[in-house]
Amino acid sequence: IYDGNLSKIQIGRRLQDTKVFFSTLHFISTSIDDFEFIPSRNVLDHLNKLMKEYPARVNQTPAIPTRILSHRIKSCFEYIEKFLYFKNQFDQLFRFRSERKINNNITGKNDRSSREILSNDFKIELRKVEYHEFVTFFHITDYIAFRGIIGKVRLAIIEMIHAFTGMRVGETASIAMDGYHIKMIGRQEIPVVRSYTTKMAKDRGYFADWVTSSEIEIAFEAAKIINYL
């Protein structure tokens, strides 16, 4: 806090973040055996004293009503579950489109003719019985609607990660495909998501782990499918 480049408000915000961090450590210590990485009473008292000297102006994030947030999370979870359930149909249709496009290029058809043939062939393929449930659930009428599934699944993945980790937008965008893993803390298995952050960083960012829920694993399963297409 004695950094001359920081204003009193910036110092106050760092102290506020420190208090949140200490509170998290205390919560973990009550849930995990032999976890003793918590600040002493003297440290907490000193922190409270500093926070009075450097009050933070906290900009309250608009709160989403619990009922609405819970419904949205549930919708995202179910949407991703359905996508994973139909992943074989999705892959088959994607391969069908790619193979037909290659065949049209080989035969030398012009661009307009090729697009029309591809579009009609794809619509015919969608009518097959094996795709009926998949097409009905995702409201697929043509290739454009089919491709739109990727954006919708990606949005559901991002919203779930935000909800279960508290990450900011930039932090979510920096997650690697293997960012979700189980970390051993003491004798407990804790699901975490690793990403890059600049929060509370003075000069440069760093990699950090966000404690999350095991429910988030399906979001990473779906992300691997759409990102490797």
Coordinates of C-alpha atoms in Angstrom, one line a residue, residues 69-85 137-138 152-153 155-161 163-164 213-222:
L69 CA -30.2 -16.2 -12.5
S70 CA -31.0 -19.8 -11.4
H71 CA -33.4 -20.3 -14.4
R72 CA -30.7 -19.0 -16.8
I73 CA -28.0 -21.3 -15.4
K74 CA -30.4 -24.3 -15.6
S75 CA -31.3 -23.4 -19.2
C76 CA -27.6 -23.2 -20.1
F77 CA -26.8 -26.5 -18.4
E78 CA -29.7 -28.3 -20.1
Y79 CA -28.8 -26.8 -23.5
I80 CA -25.2 -28.1 -23.2
E81 CA -26.4 -31.5 -22.0
K82 CA -28.6 -31.8 -25.1
F83 CA -25.7 -30.8 -27.4
L84 CA -23.5 -33.5 -25.9
Y85 CA -26.4 -36.0 -26.2
F137 CA -34.9 -29.7 -30.5
F138 CA -32.5 -27.2 -32.1
K152 CA -25.5 -20.7 -29.0
V153 CA -23.5 -23.5 -27.3
L155 CA -22.7 -18.6 -25.2
A156 CA -24.1 -21.2 -22.8
I157 CA -20.5 -22.3 -22.0
I158 CA -19.4 -18.8 -21.2
E159 CA -22.4 -18.0 -19.0
M160 CA -21.9 -21.2 -17.0
I161 CA -18.2 -20.4 -16.5
A163 CA -21.7 -18.3 -13.0
F164 CA -19.6 -21.0 -11.4
S213 CA -18.1 -26.8 -9.2
S214 CA -17.8 -30.2 -10.9
E215 CA -20.9 -29.3 -12.9
I216 CA -18.8 -27.0 -15.1
E217 CA -17.0 -30.1 -16.6
I218 CA -19.6 -30.6 -19.2
A219 CA -19.0 -27.0 -20.5
F220 CA -15.4 -28.0 -21.2
E221 CA -16.6 -31.2 -23.0
A222 CA -18.8 -29.2 -25.3

